[in-house]
Tab-separated table of C-alpha atoms in Angstrom:
chain	number	residue	atom	x	y	z
A	90	MET	CA	0.000	0.000	0.000
A	91	ASN	CA	1.525	3.316	-1.089
A	92	LEU	CA	1.515	6.512	0.983
A	93	SER	CA	-1.432	8.133	-0.813
A	94	THR	CA	-3.577	5.051	-0.302
A	95	THR	CA	-2.624	4.906	3.388
A	96	LEU	CA	-3.501	8.569	3.897
A	97	ARG	CA	-6.787	8.169	2.063
A	98	THR	CA	-7.745	5.159	4.194
A	99	ALA	CA	-6.821	6.981	7.414
A	100	PHE	CA	-8.875	9.974	6.363
A	101	GLN	CA	-11.901	7.757	5.673
A	102	VAL	CA	-11.593	6.130	9.102
A	103	LEU	CA	-11.393	9.525	10.799
A	104	ALA	CA	-14.355	10.814	8.812
A	105	ILE	CA	-16.485	7.806	9.773
A	106	ALA	CA	-15.482	8.203	13.434
A	107	PHE	CA	-16.302	11.918	13.382
A	108	LEU	CA	-19.726	11.310	11.827
A	109	ALA	CA	-20.476	8.600	14.373
A	110	PHE	CA	-19.459	10.902	17.230
A	111	GLN	CA	-21.548	13.722	15.792
A	112	ALA	CA	-24.612	11.482	15.508
A	113	SER	CA	-24.121	10.225	19.053
A	114	ALA	CA	-23.754	13.758	20.427
A	115	LYS	CA	-26.846	14.884	18.577
A	116	ALA	CA	-28.843	11.957	19.934
A	117	GLN	CA	-27.871	12.973	23.479
A	118	GLU	CA	-28.584	16.690	23.019
A	119	PRO	CA	-30.877	17.641	25.922
A	120	ALA	CA	-32.320	20.573	23.975
A	121	ASP	CA	-34.290	18.095	21.861
A	122	ALA	CA	-36.206	16.888	24.912
A	123	PRO	CA	-39.617	18.385	25.782
A	124	MET	CA	-39.306	21.392	28.081
A	125	LYS	CA	-40.651	21.293	31.632
A	126	ASN	CA	-41.144	23.895	34.315
A	127	GLY	CA	-37.738	25.299	35.238
A	128	ILE	CA	-36.495	26.192	38.712
A	129	ILE	CA	-36.198	29.791	39.940
A	130	VAL	CA	-34.469	30.579	43.249
A	131	LEU	CA	-34.803	33.686	45.421
A	132	THR	CA	-31.089	33.962	46.250
A	133	ALA	CA	-31.302	37.161	48.316
A	134	PHE	CA	-33.635	39.958	49.357
A	135	GLU	CA	-33.684	42.985	51.605
A	136	GLY	CA	-36.331	45.416	52.758
A	137	ASP	CA	-40.047	45.199	52.019
A	138	VAL	CA	-40.378	42.423	49.427
A	139	LYS	CA	-43.732	40.796	48.703
A	140	ILE	CA	-44.344	37.638	46.681
A	141	SER	CA	-47.870	37.082	45.454
A	142	SER	CA	-49.845	35.205	42.831
A	143	SER	CA	-51.079	36.953	39.717
A	144	SER	CA	-54.378	35.082	40.041
A	145	SER	CA	-55.141	36.038	43.664
A	146	ASP	CA	-54.388	38.614	46.354
A	147	GLN	CA	-52.595	36.122	48.593
A	148	THR	CA	-48.993	36.935	49.502
A	149	GLN	CA	-46.195	34.930	51.053
A	150	ALA	CA	-43.193	36.044	53.059
A	151	PRO	CA	-39.900	35.838	51.135
A	152	SER	CA	-37.164	33.515	52.348
A	153	LYS	CA	-33.610	33.057	51.116
A	154	GLY	CA	-33.369	29.959	48.944
A	155	ALA	CA	-37.131	29.800	48.313
A	156	ILE	CA	-38.293	28.391	44.989
A	157	LEU	CA	-40.367	30.835	42.944
A	158	LYS	CA	-42.982	29.859	40.402
A	159	GLN	CA	-44.513	30.864	37.141
A	160	GLY	CA	-47.393	33.237	37.781
A	161	GLN	CA	-45.810	34.802	40.861
A	162	VAL	CA	-45.290	38.553	41.233
A	163	ILE	CA	-42.340	40.148	43.054
A	164	THR	CA	-43.091	43.631	44.432
A	165	THR	CA	-40.386	45.702	46.151
A	166	GLY	CA	-40.729	48.740	48.392
A	167	PRO	CA	-38.763	52.018	48.025
A	168	LYS	CA	-35.684	50.626	49.837
A	169	ALA	CA	-36.050	46.968	48.952
A	170	LYS	CA	-34.713	44.609	46.289
A	171	ALA	CA	-34.748	40.924	45.399
A	172	SER	CA	-32.294	38.705	43.511
A	173	LEU	CA	-33.487	35.778	41.397
A	174	ALA	CA	-31.471	32.995	39.756
A	175	PHE	CA	-32.921	30.775	37.030
A	176	GLU	CA	-31.961	27.163	36.373
A	177	ASN	CA	-30.549	28.081	32.951
A	178	GLY	CA	-28.049	30.575	34.408
A	179	ILE	CA	-30.059	33.821	34.180
A	180	VAL	CA	-29.708	36.155	37.175
A	181	MET	CA	-32.039	39.065	37.799
A	182	GLU	CA	-32.256	41.861	40.358
A	183	VAL	CA	-35.670	43.411	40.972
A	184	ALA	CA	-34.730	46.955	42.041
A	185	PRO	CA	-36.508	49.143	44.622
A	186	SER	CA	-40.053	50.333	43.853
A	187	SER	CA	-40.649	47.691	41.175
A	188	LYS	CA	-43.266	45.093	40.251
A	189	PHE	CA	-42.264	42.099	38.139
A	190	LEU	CA	-44.333	39.093	37.039
A	191	ILE	CA	-42.706	35.745	36.208
A	192	GLN	CA	-44.924	34.737	33.305
A	193	GLU	CA	-43.186	31.590	32.111
A	194	PHE	CA	-39.968	29.642	32.565
A	195	GLN	CA	-39.634	26.338	30.739
A	196	GLN	CA	-36.432	24.354	30.271
A	197	ALA	CA	-35.430	21.056	28.668
A	198	PRO	CA	-34.241	18.447	31.220
A	199	TRP	CA	-30.517	18.262	31.967
A	200	ASP	CA	-28.191	16.759	34.565
A	201	VAL	CA	-28.733	19.157	37.473
A	202	ALA	CA	-25.773	18.351	39.727
A	203	PRO	CA	-23.408	20.526	41.830
A	204	GLU	CA	-20.421	19.900	39.562
A	205	LYS	CA	-22.494	20.709	36.462
A	206	LEU	CA	-23.703	23.969	37.999
A	207	ALA	CA	-20.158	24.987	38.926
A	208	GLU	CA	-18.883	24.535	35.368
A	209	MET	CA	-21.925	26.037	33.612
A	210	LYS	CA	-20.487	28.597	31.184
A	211	SER	CA	-23.589	28.856	28.994
A	212	GLU	CA	-27.173	27.704	29.069
A	213	PRO	CA	-27.185	23.910	29.704
A	214	SER	CA	-30.357	23.164	27.723
A	215	LYS	CA	-32.985	24.913	25.623
A	216	SER	CA	-35.342	27.228	27.489
A	217	LYS	CA	-38.208	29.679	27.143
A	218	THR	CA	-38.561	32.600	29.550
A	219	THR	CA	-41.017	35.494	29.659
A	220	GLY	CA	-41.575	38.173	32.280
A	221	PHE	CA	-43.634	41.342	32.640
A	222	LEU	CA	-42.277	44.502	34.300
A	223	GLU	CA	-45.293	46.624	35.246
A	224	TYR	CA	-43.121	49.400	36.691
A	225	GLY	CA	-39.641	49.951	38.111
A	226	ASP	CA	-36.298	48.436	37.099
A	227	ILE	CA	-34.734	45.006	36.689
A	228	ILE	CA	-31.090	44.255	35.939
A	229	THR	CA	-30.537	40.970	34.120
A	230	GLY	CA	-27.501	38.841	33.301
A	231	VAL	CA	-28.016	36.164	30.667
A	232	LYS	CA	-25.583	33.383	29.813
A	233	LYS	CA	-25.399	32.558	26.123
A	234	LEU	CA	-28.683	30.949	25.129
A	235	LYS	CA	-28.922	27.850	22.970
A	236	PRO	CA	-30.432	27.967	19.452
A	237	GLY	CA	-34.188	27.811	19.797
A	238	SER	CA	-34.199	29.384	23.266
A	239	SER	CA	-35.983	32.663	23.947
A	240	LEU	CA	-36.098	35.303	26.653
A	241	GLU	CA	-38.505	38.241	26.599
A	242	VAL	CA	-39.145	40.988	29.118
A	243	SER	CA	-42.300	42.975	28.386
A	244	THR	CA	-43.735	46.220	29.757
A	245	PRO	CA	-47.086	47.930	29.095
A	246	ILE	CA	-45.627	49.703	26.038
A	247	GLY	CA	-42.784	47.560	24.719
A	248	THR	CA	-40.827	44.309	24.761
A	249	ALA	CA	-37.156	43.331	24.840
A	250	GLY	CA	-35.913	40.054	23.316
A	251	ILE	CA	-32.542	38.744	24.474
A	252	ARG	CA	-30.003	36.145	23.336
A	253	GLY	CA	-27.209	36.490	25.878
A	254	THR	CA	-26.273	39.780	27.472
A	255	ASP	CA	-26.201	42.035	30.531
A	256	PHE	CA	-28.865	44.739	30.463
A	257	LYS	CA	-31.264	46.902	32.463
A	258	THR	CA	-34.976	47.268	31.786
A	259	SER	CA	-36.933	50.261	33.130
A	260	ALA	CA	-40.673	50.960	33.031
A	261	VAL	CA	-41.826	54.423	34.128
A	262	LYS	CA	-45.436	55.398	34.760
A	263	ASN	CA	-47.239	58.716	35.123
A	264	SER	CA	-48.764	59.968	38.368
A	265	ASP	CA	-52.142	58.559	37.284
A	266	GLY	CA	-50.649	55.078	36.790
A	267	THR	CA	-50.597	55.097	33.000
A	268	PRO	CA	-47.339	54.076	31.262
A	269	LYS	CA	-44.913	56.833	30.333
A	270	ALA	CA	-41.683	55.249	29.048
A	271	PHE	CA	-39.814	51.972	28.610
A	272	THR	CA	-36.009	51.885	28.331
A	273	VAL	CA	-33.482	49.107	27.791
A	274	GLY	CA	-29.800	49.830	28.464
A	275	VAL	CA	-27.342	47.218	27.173
A	276	ALA	CA	-23.915	46.710	28.774
A	277	THR	CA	-22.843	43.618	26.801
A	278	GLY	CA	-24.298	41.660	23.886
A	279	GLU	CA	-27.366	42.841	21.978
A	280	VAL	CA	-31.088	43.191	22.673
A	281	GLY	CA	-34.005	43.551	20.253
A	282	VAL	CA	-36.590	46.143	21.315
A	283	ARG	CA	-40.022	46.742	19.857
A	284	SER	CA	-42.905	48.970	20.869
A	285	ALA	CA	-46.278	47.470	21.792
A	286	GLY	CA	-48.233	46.850	18.596
A	287	GLY	CA	-45.118	47.108	16.448
A	288	SER	CA	-44.206	44.254	14.134
A	289	ASP	CA	-40.472	44.994	13.916
A	290	SER	CA	-37.780	45.306	16.547
A	291	VAL	CA	-34.762	47.594	16.808
A	292	PRO	CA	-31.338	46.044	17.498
A	293	VAL	CA	-29.743	47.635	20.574
A	294	PRO	CA	-26.003	46.808	20.762
A	295	ALA	CA	-23.719	47.069	23.788
A	296	GLY	CA	-23.086	50.613	24.964
A	297	THR	CA	-26.457	51.929	23.792
A	298	ALA	CA	-29.984	52.318	25.146
A	299	SER	CA	-33.376	52.208	23.437
A	300	THR	CA	-36.448	54.052	24.704
A	301	VAL	CA	-40.134	53.720	23.869
A	302	THR	CA	-42.351	56.601	25.024
A	303	VAL	CA	-46.049	57.465	25.044
A	304	THR	CA	-47.069	60.857	23.650
A	305	PRO	CA	-50.327	61.989	25.313
A	306	SER	CA	-53.154	62.985	22.993
A	307	GLN	CA	-54.270	66.612	22.893
A	308	SER	CA	-57.631	65.625	24.326
A	309	GLY	CA	-55.918	64.125	27.355
A	310	GLN	CA	-57.470	60.719	26.670
A	311	GLY	CA	-55.011	57.956	25.761
A	312	GLY	CA	-51.918	58.622	23.710
A	313	THR	CA	-49.587	57.275	21.038
A	314	ILE	CA	-46.816	54.737	21.558
A	315	GLN	CA	-43.777	55.951	19.656
A	316	ALA	CA	-41.246	53.805	17.815
A	317	PRO	CA	-38.037	53.009	19.758
A	318	THR	CA	-35.266	55.618	19.707
A	319	THR	CA	-31.622	54.779	20.408
A	320	SER	CA	-29.044	56.743	22.394
A	321	GLN	CA	-25.638	56.194	23.987
A	322	LEU	CA	-25.464	54.404	27.335
A	323	SER	CA	-23.250	56.252	29.791
A	324	ALA	CA	-20.109	54.499	31.023
A	325	GLU	CA	-21.396	54.835	34.584
A	326	ALA	CA	-24.696	53.133	33.717
A	327	GLY	CA	-22.935	50.298	31.885
A	328	SER	CA	-20.542	49.762	34.784
A	329	SER	CA	-23.442	49.688	37.251
A	330	ILE	CA	-25.194	46.946	35.230
A	331	LEU	CA	-22.061	44.793	35.042
A	332	SER	CA	-21.361	45.285	38.754
A	333	SER	CA	-24.880	44.209	39.693
A	334	VAL	CA	-24.749	41.086	37.527
A	335	SER	CA	-21.324	40.108	38.878
A	336	SER	CA	-22.468	40.627	42.458
A	337	GLN	CA	-25.601	38.543	41.942
A	338	ARG	CA	-23.640	35.651	40.463
A	339	SER	CA	-20.961	35.576	43.156
A	340	SER	CA	-23.101	36.214	46.237
A	341	GLY	CA	-25.979	33.953	45.211
A	342	GLN	CA	-24.039	31.001	43.785
A	343	ALA	CA	-23.999	28.853	46.932
A	344	VAL	CA	-27.687	29.453	47.716
A	345	PHE	CA	-28.635	28.842	44.093
A	346	ALA	CA	-26.661	25.602	43.773
A	347	GLN	CA	-28.049	24.103	46.968
A	348	ALA	CA	-31.658	25.087	46.250
A	349	VAL	CA	-31.736	24.142	42.568
A	350	VAL	CA	-30.218	20.679	43.127
A	351	ALA	CA	-32.657	19.942	45.952
A	352	ALA	CA	-35.625	21.227	43.949
A	353	ALA	CA	-34.591	19.215	40.884
A	354	GLN	CA	-34.470	16.042	42.966
A	355	ASN	CA	-37.849	16.799	44.494
A	356	ARG	CA	-39.293	17.643	41.074
A	357	GLU	CA	-38.090	14.347	39.650
A	358	SER	CA	-39.413	12.380	42.616
A	359	ALA	CA	-42.830	14.037	42.522
A	360	SER	CA	-43.287	13.773	38.774
A	361	SER	CA	-42.345	10.097	38.690
A	362	SER	CA	-44.602	9.024	41.569
A	363	LEU	CA	-47.939	9.847	39.895
A	364	THR	CA	-49.610	8.288	36.903
A	365	PRO	CA	-49.811	10.494	33.794
A	366	GLU	CA	-53.578	10.748	34.290
A	367	GLN	CA	-53.187	11.935	37.897
A	368	GLN	CA	-50.556	14.491	36.950
A	369	LYS	CA	-52.735	15.773	34.109
A	370	THR	CA	-55.733	16.131	36.420
A	371	LEU	CA	-53.730	18.219	38.887
A	372	GLU	CA	-52.161	20.394	36.204
A	373	GLU	CA	-55.539	21.110	34.620
A	374	ALA	CA	-56.956	21.985	38.041
A	375	ALA	CA	-54.043	24.353	38.688
A	376	THR	CA	-55.064	26.484	35.722
A	377	LYS	CA	-58.432	27.073	37.449
A	378	GLY	CA	-57.135	28.081	40.870
A	379	ASP	CA	-56.397	26.732	44.349
A	380	GLU	CA	-59.947	25.537	45.065
A	381	ALA	CA	-59.919	23.386	41.948
A	382	VAL	CA	-56.612	21.813	43.022
A	383	VAL	CA	-58.036	20.948	46.455
A	384	GLU	CA	-61.075	19.367	44.781
A	385	ALA	CA	-58.799	17.370	42.489
A	386	VAL	CA	-56.830	16.111	45.500
A	387	GLN	CA	-60.057	14.948	47.157
A	388	GLN	CA	-61.041	13.051	44.017
A	389	LEU	CA	-57.643	11.471	43.372
A	390	ALA	CA	-56.867	10.602	46.998
A	391	THR	CA	-60.309	9.011	47.410
A	392	GLU	CA	-59.721	6.925	44.290
A	393	SER	CA	-56.137	6.005	45.306
A	394	PRO	CA	-55.770	6.360	49.112
A	395	ALA	CA	-52.437	4.531	49.133
A	396	ALA	CA	-50.990	7.282	46.913
A	397	ALA	CA	-52.471	10.149	48.941
A	398	ALA	CA	-49.084	11.436	50.151
A	399	GLU	CA	-47.654	11.597	46.635
A	400	ILE	CA	-50.821	13.208	45.294
A	401	ALA	CA	-50.814	15.841	48.038
A	402	ALA	CA	-47.127	16.664	47.535
A	403	ALA	CA	-47.553	17.073	43.785
A	404	ALA	CA	-50.625	19.254	44.335
A	405	ALA	CA	-48.744	21.446	46.815
A	406	GLU	CA	-46.123	22.101	44.145
A	407	LEU	CA	-48.870	23.476	41.936
A	408	ALA	CA	-50.735	25.444	44.617
A	409	PRO	CA	-48.415	26.203	47.555
A	410	ASN	CA	-50.787	28.757	49.082
A	411	ALA	CA	-53.357	25.972	49.503
A	412	ALA	CA	-50.884	23.502	51.059
A	413	PRO	CA	-52.671	23.198	54.462
A	414	GLN	CA	-56.036	22.513	52.797
A	415	ILE	CA	-54.433	20.085	50.348
A	416	ALA	CA	-52.806	18.140	53.193
A	417	SER	CA	-55.952	17.927	55.332
A	418	THR	CA	-58.085	16.917	52.345
A	419	ALA	CA	-55.699	14.092	51.484
A	420	ALA	CA	-55.534	13.028	55.136
A	421	LEU	CA	-59.324	12.774	55.346
A	422	ALA	CA	-59.243	10.469	52.320
A	423	SER	CA	-56.456	8.366	53.826
A	424	PRO	CA	-56.372	8.840	57.658
A	425	SER	CA	-53.858	6.070	58.253
A	426	LEU	CA	-51.281	8.050	56.222
A	427	ALA	CA	-51.970	11.404	57.915
A	428	ALA	CA	-48.440	11.826	59.293
A	429	GLN	CA	-46.795	10.848	56.002
A	430	ILE	CA	-49.094	13.182	54.056
A	431	ALA	CA	-48.349	16.120	56.365
A	432	ALA	CA	-44.593	15.560	56.166
A	433	SER	CA	-44.652	15.182	52.381
A	434	VAL	CA	-46.536	18.445	51.895
A	435	ALA	CA	-44.369	20.274	54.460
A	436	THR	CA	-41.310	19.108	52.553
A	437	VAL	CA	-42.646	20.882	49.475
A	438	VAL	CA	-43.748	24.067	51.308
A	439	PRO	CA	-41.600	24.238	54.479
A	440	SER	CA	-42.563	27.875	55.145
A	441	SER	CA	-46.116	26.644	55.934
A	442	ALA	CA	-45.044	23.659	58.034
A	443	ALA	CA	-46.913	24.678	61.199
A	444	ALA	CA	-50.121	25.456	59.322
A	445	ILE	CA	-49.901	22.164	57.417
A	446	ALA	CA	-49.400	20.123	60.600
A	447	THR	CA	-52.249	21.932	62.359
A	448	SER	CA	-54.663	21.496	59.478
A	449	VAL	CA	-53.990	17.754	59.238
A	450	ALA	CA	-54.195	17.324	63.019
A	451	GLN	CA	-57.599	19.014	63.048
A	452	ALA	CA	-58.774	16.730	60.241
A	453	VAL	CA	-57.463	13.577	61.966
A	454	PRO	CA	-57.159	14.397	65.721
A	455	SER	CA	-56.170	10.854	66.643
A	456	ALA	CA	-52.973	11.315	64.600
A	457	ALA	CA	-52.082	14.755	66.013
A	458	ALA	CA	-48.940	13.654	67.853
A	459	ALA	CA	-47.614	11.601	64.945
A	460	VAL	CA	-48.354	14.437	62.533
A	461	ALA	CA	-46.544	17.027	64.649
A	462	GLY	CA	-43.474	14.821	65.029
A	463	ALA	CA	-43.314	13.916	61.337
A	464	VAL	CA	-43.578	17.527	60.216
A	465	ALA	CA	-41.011	18.666	62.780
A	466	SER	CA	-38.585	16.115	61.338
A	467	VAL	CA	-38.663	17.827	57.907
A	468	ALA	CA	-38.953	21.430	59.189
A	469	PRO	CA	-36.631	21.450	62.218
A	470	SER	CA	-36.388	25.229	62.530
A	471	SER	CA	-40.160	25.399	63.059
A	472	ALA	CA	-40.394	22.533	65.576
A	473	PRO	CA	-41.479	24.608	68.631
A	474	GLN	CA	-44.023	26.508	66.538
A	475	ILE	CA	-45.356	23.257	65.071
A	476	ALA	CA	-45.732	21.722	68.546
A	477	ALA	CA	-47.518	24.781	69.955
A	478	SER	CA	-49.857	25.211	67.001
A	479	VAL	CA	-50.895	21.550	66.879
A	480	ALA	CA	-51.308	21.385	70.672
A	481	ALA	CA	-53.531	24.478	70.599
A	482	ALA	CA	-55.700	22.793	67.940
A	483	VAL	CA	-55.841	19.438	69.779
A	484	PRO	CA	-55.211	20.378	73.458
A	485	GLU	CA	-56.170	16.956	74.828
A	486	ALA	CA	-53.073	15.549	73.096
A	487	ALA	CA	-50.640	18.262	74.249
A	488	ALA	CA	-48.392	15.916	76.241
A	489	GLN	CA	-48.187	13.341	73.448
A	490	ILE	CA	-47.435	16.110	70.958
A	491	ALA	CA	-44.618	17.381	73.180
A	492	ALA	CA	-43.128	13.890	73.358
A	493	SER	CA	-43.386	13.294	69.613
A	494	VAL	CA	-41.871	16.637	68.553
A	495	ALA	CA	-39.131	16.424	71.188
A	496	ALA	CA	-38.259	12.955	69.909
A	497	ALA	CA	-37.921	14.415	66.412
A	498	GLN	CA	-35.895	17.447	67.580
A	499	PRO	CA	-34.473	16.620	71.052
A	500	GLN	CA	-32.158	19.633	71.137
A	501	GLN	CA	-35.238	21.905	71.116
A	502	ALA	CA	-37.132	20.163	73.948
A	503	THR	CA	-37.050	23.207	76.252
A	504	GLN	CA	-38.447	25.561	73.589
A	505	ILE	CA	-41.053	22.968	72.619
A	506	THR	CA	-42.259	22.699	76.208
A	507	SER	CA	-42.373	26.446	76.841
A	508	GLN	CA	-44.251	27.237	73.627
A	509	ILE	CA	-46.887	24.567	74.264
A	510	VAL	CA	-47.397	25.836	77.806
A	511	GLU	CA	-47.738	29.418	76.550
A	512	SER	CA	-50.128	28.483	73.731
A	513	VAL	CA	-52.531	26.059	75.420
A	514	ALA	CA	-54.644	27.498	78.223
A	515	GLY	CA	-54.944	25.304	81.303
A	516	VAL	CA	-52.432	22.727	80.117
A	517	ASP	CA	-50.527	20.750	82.765
A	518	ALA	CA	-47.056	22.258	82.406
A	519	GLN	CA	-45.437	19.513	84.458
A	520	ALA	CA	-46.975	16.787	82.325
A	521	VAL	CA	-45.903	18.514	79.108
A	522	GLY	CA	-42.346	18.948	80.404
A	523	ASP	CA	-42.125	15.323	81.514
A	524	ALA	CA	-43.493	14.165	78.170
A	525	ALA	CA	-40.927	16.225	76.273
A	526	GLN	CA	-38.118	14.739	78.335
A	527	SER	CA	-39.549	11.287	77.629
A	528	GLY	CA	-39.351	12.112	73.921
A	529	VAL	CA	-35.735	13.197	74.304
A	530	GLN	CA	-34.937	9.947	76.114
A	531	GLN	CA	-36.681	7.951	73.390
A	532	SER	CA	-34.594	9.699	70.750
A	533	THR	CA	-31.421	9.037	72.739
A	534	ASN	CA	-32.244	5.347	73.148
A	535	THR	CA	-33.030	4.806	69.475
A	536	GLY	CA	-30.387	7.173	68.138
A	537	THR	CA	-32.870	8.619	65.648
A	538	SER	CA	-36.132	10.479	65.442
A	539	ALA	CA	-39.147	8.444	66.481
A	540	GLN	CA	-41.024	9.663	63.433
A	541	PRO	CA	-40.835	8.057	60.016
A	542	ALA	CA	-39.124	10.000	57.284
A	543	PRO	CA	-41.344	11.284	54.494
A	544	PRO	CA	-40.967	9.940	50.947
A	545	SER	CA	-38.827	12.901	49.887
A	546	THR	CA	-36.288	14.441	52.281
A	547	THR	CA	-35.543	17.473	50.148
A	548	ASN	CA	-36.289	20.474	52.373
A	549	THR	CA	-37.351	22.918	49.669
A	550	ASN	CA	-40.331	23.581	47.469
A	551	PRO	CA	-40.086	22.702	43.761
A	552	GLN	CA	-41.271	24.403	40.620
A	553	ILE	CA	-44.927	25.146	40.038
A	554	PRO	CA	-46.476	25.122	36.595
A	555	VAL	CA	-49.009	27.874	35.838
A	556	ALA	CA	-50.512	28.337	32.417
A	557	THR	CA	-49.149	31.482	30.810
A	558	PRO	CA	-49.498	33.269	27.481
A	559	THR	CA	-47.161	32.295	24.662
A	560	PRO	CA	-44.867	35.197	23.766
A	561	THR	CA	-44.061	36.198	20.201
A	562	PRO	CA	-40.358	35.700	19.414
A	563	ILE	CA	-38.376	38.880	18.846
A	564	SER	CA	-36.585	39.481	15.577
A	565	THR	CA	-34.097	42.247	14.931
A	566	PRO	CA	-34.737	43.880	11.567
A	567	THR	CA	-35.426	47.611	11.116
A	568	PRO	CA	-37.263	50.107	13.355
A	569	ASN	CA	-40.980	50.507	12.978
A	570	SER	CA	-41.462	54.110	11.939
A	571	THR	CA	-45.246	54.166	12.298
A	572	PRO	CA	-46.461	55.266	15.754
A	573	THR	CA	-49.067	53.005	17.333
A	574	PRO	CA	-52.166	54.744	18.699
A	575	ILE	CA	-53.571	53.518	21.975
A	576	PRO	CA	-56.893	54.785	23.308
A	577	THR	CA	-55.978	54.579	26.997
A	578	PRO	CA	-52.676	53.051	28.167
A	579	GLN	CA	-53.202	50.796	31.152
A	580	ALA	CA	-50.779	50.530	34.055
A	581	THR	CA	-51.818	46.951	34.634
A	582	PRO	CA	-52.415	44.930	31.441
A	583	PRO	CA	-54.528	41.792	31.337
A	584	GLU	CA	-51.442	39.586	31.815
A	585	ILE	CA	-50.640	40.968	35.256
A	586	ARG	CA	-54.131	40.139	36.482
A	587	SER	CA	-54.155	36.665	35.002
A	588	PRO	CA	-51.277	35.267	32.912
A	589	ARG	CA	-53.442	32.410	31.707
């Protein structure tokens, strides 16, 4: 065999190997998989921050490491701010005096593991993200998105479409609440901006800003949305954006990694424990509101009492504000699993652990002590509160509750005793104290908590799917020169009231 033949043969072998590798890599590409609800973590907050649902007036207290959901609204006071981190690497700071709605965050499955998160240089899998800024400012850092991914931030009068960049979005309103202006300042990368009603978008490169304004009509009723105009972004503004993004990534990394891994495990466990029909029933109910979810839990748990804990946990993911009612409804359908149901739901919504335990104990009083101990085992920081709340609801079982919770958290026996005594009128303090010490002794003798562990030991709440509108992808051709008339700009568009 001469040299040319040898080289030709070697080249053919290499070509075949390359094509085989390419086909294998393509077959394993996670972006081809169907997208599911992604995970969003509240990595930090300060000041007056409120988290609510776009479909109701209910609010929940923020907590570091909490999992946020589609359909939730973050509202900050004049001296407050909140930092969010998305599973695909996006970070976002909701600045003071702002209101931001998480409309949708979907992502293709990928290997969510600590080492993968640490080495994530770009988006790990395809995603789709939309948000609505009613007023105020958000600063966003986006890792390079995969082909087919999309990210849009909308305001009442315009929308920004992003590929991978660091930018600031501002929405200003008039004193009467109507929209006044929308500005996007870009520090790195490029953003496409279009005015509401416009068919084209304007490319906004790094170092520039684009503004959409509303010109009031002469009659004072309504106004006209103008086409975007571009200007230079000051060096100070660009530096401030980059500094914020860098700070969010560095300060929130540990919280984000811990929360997103735990939530991913919980998400996988919950989604795999139900039948497709059960999951579909819950998801359809979630689009109708919390009451519909509770009704679905009653139906499903009655039909499958052995799966009541899994059904309740999955339902709590979809409607966390209704977690206590979900848990008690499932417990009524399957009383023998009351403690397991309460612990499973508290694992998903740990911030409501005491309310969940109390609700289940009221539904199944005979299981009050077991319920309190099981929930305390998955929400240790709330153990005294859990004991006091359940004992107040079922005072005849106060001593047994003290023993059960103290067995689950022996190091908190003193606080458990004192809070029960303070919360339950006429309770025998000596009997409660002795019972708590008995629980401590039981824990010491066995070396573990006396309460069974719930199905999932992940102490964080996973992602919640909420039906949201499908955004229109942004393109970046030429500016739309035709102003768009609007009869009366609204400060709160239909999406902010109900993203469905």
